[in-house]
PDB file of C-alpha atoms in Angstrom:
ATOM      1  CA  PRO A   1     138.963 106.113  93.898  1.00 51.00           C
ATOM      2  CA  SER A   2     141.375 103.308  92.984  1.00 52.00           C
ATOM      3  CA  HIS A   3     141.306 100.060  93.414  1.00 56.00           C
ATOM      4  CA  ASN A   4     143.385  99.016  96.059  1.00 57.00           C
ATOM      5  CA  SER A   5     142.022 101.798  98.415  1.00 52.00           C
ATOM      6  CA  PRO A   6     139.660 100.187 100.617  1.00 55.00           C
ATOM      7  CA  GLN A   7     135.671 101.768 100.321  1.00 55.00           C
ATOM      8  CA  THR A   8     133.628 102.720 103.537  1.00 52.00           C
ATOM      9  CA  LEU A   9     130.236 102.189 103.189  1.00 51.00           C
ATOM     10  CA  GLN A  10     127.434 104.168 105.352  1.00 53.00           C
ATOM     11  CA  CYS A  11     124.322 102.343 106.169  1.00 52.00           C
ATOM     12  CA  ARG A  12     121.544 104.463 107.480  1.00 55.00           C
ATOM     13  CA  ALA A  13     118.521 102.979 109.910  1.00 54.00           C
ATOM     14  CA  MET A  14     115.574 102.928 107.582  1.00 50.00           C
ATOM     15  CA  ALA A  15     112.287 104.456 109.275  1.00 50.00           C
ATOM     16  CA  PRO A  16     109.546 101.598 110.119  1.00 48.00           C
ATOM     17  CA  LYS A  17     107.535 101.663 106.957  1.00 48.00           C
ATOM     18  CA  LYS A  18     104.086 102.875 107.975  1.00 48.00           C
ATOM     19  CA  LYS A  19     100.620 101.825 106.657  1.00 52.00           C
ATOM     20  CA  PRO A  20      98.893 103.912 103.798  1.00 52.00           C
ATOM     21  CA  ALA A  21      95.878 106.287 105.236  1.00 53.00           C
ATOM     22  CA  LYS A  22      92.550 104.779 104.701  1.00 53.00           C
ATOM     23  CA  ALA A  23      91.095 106.252 101.240  1.00 53.00           C
ATOM     24  CA  GLU A  24      88.053 108.451 102.020  1.00 53.00           C
ATOM     25  CA  GLY A  25      85.201 104.819 101.774  1.00 51.00           C
ATOM     26  CA  GLU A  26      87.669 101.993 101.196  1.00 54.00           C
ATOM     27  CA  ALA A  27      86.956  99.364 103.901  1.00 70.00           C
ATOM     28  CA  ASP A  28      88.567  98.856 107.394  1.00 88.00           C
ATOM     29  CA  LEU A  29      88.219  95.093 107.244  1.00 91.00           C
ATOM     30  CA  PHE A  30      89.545  94.519 111.027  1.00 92.00           C
ATOM     31  CA  ALA A  31      87.017  97.299 112.383  1.00 93.00           C
ATOM     32  CA  ASP A  32      84.331  95.301 110.002  1.00 95.00           C
ATOM     33  CA  PHE A  33      85.974  91.705 111.623  1.00 95.00           C
ATOM     34  CA  VAL A  34      85.083  93.146 115.055  1.00 95.00           C
ATOM     35  CA  LYS A  35      82.176  93.871 114.708  1.00 96.00           C
ATOM     36  CA  ILE A  36      80.716  91.178 112.510  1.00 97.00           C
ATOM     37  CA  TYR A  37      82.248  88.452 115.334  1.00 97.00           C
ATOM     38  CA  ASN A  38      80.733  90.815 118.509  1.00 97.00           C
ATOM     39  CA  LYS A  39      77.510  90.309 116.180  1.00 97.00           C
ATOM     40  CA  ASN A  40      78.071  86.670 115.670  1.00 97.00           C
ATOM     41  CA  GLN A  41      78.709  85.869 119.292  1.00 97.00           C
ATOM     42  CA  LYS A  42      75.666  87.389 120.697  1.00 97.00           C
ATOM     43  CA  GLU A  43      73.482  85.011 117.734  1.00 97.00           C
ATOM     44  CA  PHE A  44      75.352  82.146 118.196  1.00 96.00           C
ATOM     45  CA  ASP A  45      75.506  83.062 122.164  1.00 97.00           C
ATOM     46  CA  THR A  46      78.895  81.603 122.609  1.00 96.00           C
ATOM     47  CA  PRO A  47      81.903  81.996 125.359  1.00 96.00           C
ATOM     48  CA  LYS A  48      84.485  84.672 124.842  1.00 95.00           C
ATOM     49  CA  ILE A  49      87.543  83.576 123.712  1.00 95.00           C
ATOM     50  CA  THR A  50      90.152  84.960 125.855  1.00 93.00           C
ATOM     51  CA  GLN A  51      93.264  85.148 123.552  1.00 93.00           C
ATOM     52  CA  VAL A  52      90.941  86.557 120.873  1.00 95.00           C
ATOM     53  CA  GLN A  53      89.709  89.553 123.454  1.00 95.00           C
ATOM     54  CA  ASN A  54      93.362  90.523 124.697  1.00 93.00           C
ATOM     55  CA  ILE A  55      94.354  90.517 120.151  1.00 92.00           C
ATOM     56  CA  LEU A  56      90.969  92.568 119.847  1.00 92.00           C
ATOM     57  CA  ASN A  57      92.107  95.067 123.231  1.00 92.00           C
ATOM     58  CA  SER A  58      95.815  95.524 122.496  1.00 88.00           C
ATOM     59  CA  ASP A  59      97.077  98.436 120.680  1.00 84.00           C
ATOM     60  CA  GLU A  60      98.631  96.049 118.153  1.00 83.00           C
ATOM     61  CA  GLY A  61      95.318  94.312 117.452  1.00 82.00           C
ATOM     62  CA  GLU A  62      95.083  94.703 114.236  1.00 83.00           C
ATOM     63  CA  SER A  63      98.704  94.309 112.683  1.00 88.00           C
ATOM     64  CA  THR A  64      98.526  91.164 114.714  1.00 88.00           C
ATOM     65  CA  LYS A  65     100.003  88.909 112.144  1.00 92.00           C
ATOM     66  CA  ALA A  66     100.142  85.216 114.553  1.00 93.00           C
ATOM     67  CA  TRP A  67      97.437  84.691 116.343  1.00 94.00           C
ATOM     68  CA  ASN A  68      98.316  82.422 119.616  1.00 92.00           C
ATOM     69  CA  PHE A  69      95.689  79.531 121.374  1.00 93.00           C
ATOM     70  CA  ASN A  70      97.093  77.894 124.297  1.00 92.00           C
ATOM     71  CA  GLU A  71      94.002  77.952 126.651  1.00 91.00           C
ATOM     72  CA  GLU A  72      91.144  75.579 126.735  1.00 92.00           C
ATOM     73  CA  PHE A  73      88.203  77.076 124.668  1.00 92.00           C
ATOM     74  CA  ASP A  74      84.999  76.060 123.925  1.00 93.00           C
ATOM     75  CA  ALA A  75      84.631  74.373 119.906  1.00 92.00           C
ATOM     76  CA  MET A  76      81.544  76.586 118.641  1.00 95.00           C
ATOM     77  CA  ALA A  77      83.632  80.011 119.882  1.00 96.00           C
ATOM     78  CA  PHE A  78      86.441  79.061 117.495  1.00 95.00           C
ATOM     79  CA  GLN A  79      83.921  78.113 114.552  1.00 96.00           C
ATOM     80  CA  VAL A  80      82.245  81.296 115.303  1.00 97.00           C
ATOM     81  CA  LEU A  81      85.617  83.285 115.290  1.00 97.00           C
ATOM     82  CA  CYS A  82      86.574  81.890 111.896  1.00 96.00           C
ATOM     83  CA  HIS A  83      82.910  82.259 110.394  1.00 97.00           C
ATOM     84  CA  SER A  84      83.642  85.751 111.392  1.00 97.00           C
ATOM     85  CA  LEU A  85      87.423  86.027 109.668  1.00 96.00           C
ATOM     86  CA  ARG A  86      85.377  84.860 106.692  1.00 96.00           C
ATOM     87  CA  GLN A  87      82.500  86.781 106.363  1.00 96.00           C
ATOM     88  CA  ALA A  88      84.326  89.886 106.829  1.00 96.00           C
ATOM     89  CA  GLY A  89      87.283  89.239 104.066  1.00 94.00           C
ATOM     90  CA  TYR A  90      89.808  89.484 106.929  1.00 93.00           C
ATOM     91  CA  ASN A  91      93.169  87.859 105.567  1.00 92.00           C
ATOM     92  CA  GLU A  92      95.944  89.563 107.543  1.00 92.00           C
ATOM     93  CA  ILE A  93      96.829  86.844 109.544  1.00 93.00           C
ATOM     94  CA  GLU A  94      99.383  84.560 108.840  1.00 94.00           C
ATOM     95  CA  ALA A  95      99.383  81.964 111.318  1.00 94.00           C
ATOM     96  CA  ILE A  96      96.590  80.816 113.417  1.00 93.00           C
ATOM     97  CA  ARG A  97      98.272  78.310 115.880  1.00 92.00           C
ATOM     98  CA  LEU A  98      96.687  76.036 118.671  1.00 90.00           C
ATOM     99  CA  TRP A  99      98.524  74.328 121.505  1.00 88.00           C
ATOM    100  CA  LYS A 100      96.514  72.151 124.682  1.00 81.00           C
ATOM    101  CA  CYS A 101      92.948  73.866 123.652  1.00 77.00           C
ATOM    102  CA  GLY A 102      91.015  70.939 124.275  1.00 73.00           C
ATOM    103  CA  GLU A 103      88.523  69.165 121.902  1.00 57.00           C
ATOM    104  CA  GLY A 104      90.954  66.236 121.283  1.00 54.00           C
ATOM    105  CA  ASP A 105      93.978  68.122 119.726  1.00 45.00           C
TER     106      ASP A 105
END
Protein backbone atom coordinates (compact mmCIF):
# COMPACT_ATOMS: atom_id res chain seq x y z
CA PRO A 1 0.00 0.00 0.00
CA SER A 2 1.15 3.49 -0.71
CA HIS A 3 1.62 6.01 2.06
CA ASN A 4 -1.33 8.11 0.87
CA SER A 5 -4.00 5.37 0.79
CA PRO A 6 -6.07 4.71 3.95
CA GLN A 7 -5.66 1.32 5.55
CA THR A 8 -8.47 -0.64 7.06
CA LEU A 9 -7.81 -2.36 10.34
CA GLN A 10 -9.80 -5.41 11.26
CA CYS A 11 -10.45 -6.05 14.93
CA ARG A 12 -11.66 -9.34 16.26
CA ALA A 13 -13.17 -9.82 19.65
CA MET A 14 -11.06 -12.11 21.76
CA ALA A 15 -12.68 -14.93 23.68
CA PRO A 16 -12.58 -14.48 27.46
CA LYS A 17 -9.58 -16.08 29.08
CA LYS A 18 -10.32 -19.33 30.83
CA LYS A 19 -8.58 -20.34 34.00
CA PRO A 20 -6.19 -23.19 33.33
CA ALA A 21 -7.38 -26.53 34.60
CA LYS A 22 -5.91 -27.58 37.92
CA ALA A 23 -3.07 -30.02 37.53
CA GLU A 24 -3.53 -33.31 39.29
CA GLY A 25 -2.59 -32.87 42.92
CA GLU A 26 -2.71 -29.05 42.71
CA ALA A 27 -4.54 -27.46 45.63
CA ASP A 28 -7.91 -25.76 45.11
CA LEU A 29 -7.46 -22.82 47.46
CA PHE A 30 -11.10 -21.70 47.30
CA ALA A 31 -12.39 -25.16 48.22
CA ASP A 32 -9.82 -25.32 51.02
CA PHE A 33 -10.96 -21.90 52.26
CA VAL A 34 -14.63 -22.97 52.29
CA LYS A 35 -13.81 -26.14 54.23
CA ILE A 36 -11.66 -24.25 56.78
CA TYR A 37 -14.22 -21.44 57.09
CA ASN A 38 -17.08 -23.85 57.80
CA LYS A 39 -14.97 -25.69 60.39
CA ASN A 40 -13.94 -22.43 62.10
CA GLN A 41 -17.53 -21.16 62.18
CA LYS A 42 -18.57 -24.29 64.06
CA GLU A 43 -15.55 -24.21 66.35
CA PHE A 44 -16.04 -20.56 67.37
CA ASP A 45 -19.86 -20.75 67.20
CA THR A 46 -20.20 -17.58 65.11
CA PRO A 47 -23.28 -16.58 63.13
CA LYS A 48 -23.18 -16.66 59.35
CA ILE A 49 -22.48 -13.42 57.49
CA THR A 50 -25.17 -13.04 54.82
CA GLN A 51 -22.90 -11.53 52.14
CA VAL A 52 -20.29 -14.29 52.59
CA GLN A 53 -22.98 -16.97 52.23
CA ASN A 54 -24.21 -15.23 49.05
CA ILE A 55 -20.68 -15.30 47.61
CA LEU A 56 -20.08 -18.93 48.57
CA ASN A 57 -23.43 -20.04 47.13
CA SER A 58 -23.15 -18.10 43.86
CA ASP A 59 -21.87 -19.62 40.63
CA GLU A 60 -19.18 -16.93 40.47
CA GLY A 61 -18.07 -17.39 44.10
CA GLU A 62 -14.48 -18.30 43.33
CA SER A 63 -14.09 -15.59 40.69
CA THR A 64 -15.53 -12.79 42.86
CA LYS A 65 -12.56 -10.43 43.33
CA ALA A 66 -14.27 -7.78 45.48
CA TRP A 67 -16.25 -8.73 48.56
CA ASN A 68 -18.65 -5.97 49.63
CA PHE A 69 -20.31 -5.84 53.04
CA ASN A 70 -23.12 -3.35 53.73
CA GLU A 71 -25.11 -4.96 56.54
CA GLU A 72 -24.34 -5.32 60.22
CA PHE A 73 -22.60 -8.53 61.21
CA ASP A 74 -20.97 -10.03 64.27
CA ALA A 75 -17.38 -8.78 64.74
CA MET A 76 -16.15 -12.23 65.79
CA ALA A 77 -17.72 -13.74 62.66
CA PHE A 78 -15.68 -11.31 60.53
CA GLN A 79 -12.50 -12.20 62.44
CA VAL A 80 -13.20 -15.89 61.79
CA LEU A 81 -13.64 -15.09 58.09
CA CYS A 82 -10.29 -13.26 57.90
CA HIS A 83 -8.55 -15.97 59.93
CA SER A 84 -9.94 -18.65 57.60
CA LEU A 85 -8.73 -16.77 54.52
CA ARG A 86 -5.26 -16.59 56.08
CA GLN A 87 -5.24 -20.26 57.09
CA ALA A 88 -6.23 -21.38 53.59
CA GLY A 89 -3.73 -19.05 51.92
CA TYR A 90 -6.55 -17.76 49.71
CA ASN A 91 -5.37 -14.41 48.36
CA GLU A 92 -7.43 -14.05 45.18
CA ILE A 93 -9.59 -11.28 46.67
CA GLU A 94 -8.56 -7.84 45.45
CA ALA A 95 -10.79 -5.78 47.76
CA ILE A 96 -12.92 -6.16 50.88
CA ARG A 97 -15.22 -3.17 51.33
CA LEU A 98 -17.17 -2.44 54.50
CA TRP A 99 -20.07 0.05 54.61
CA LYS A 100 -22.30 0.60 57.62
CA CYS A 101 -21.52 -2.77 59.13
CA GLY A 102 -21.89 -1.71 62.76
CA GLU A 103 -19.26 -2.09 65.47
CA GLY A 104 -18.25 1.55 65.14
CA ASP A 105 -17.44 1.73 61.45
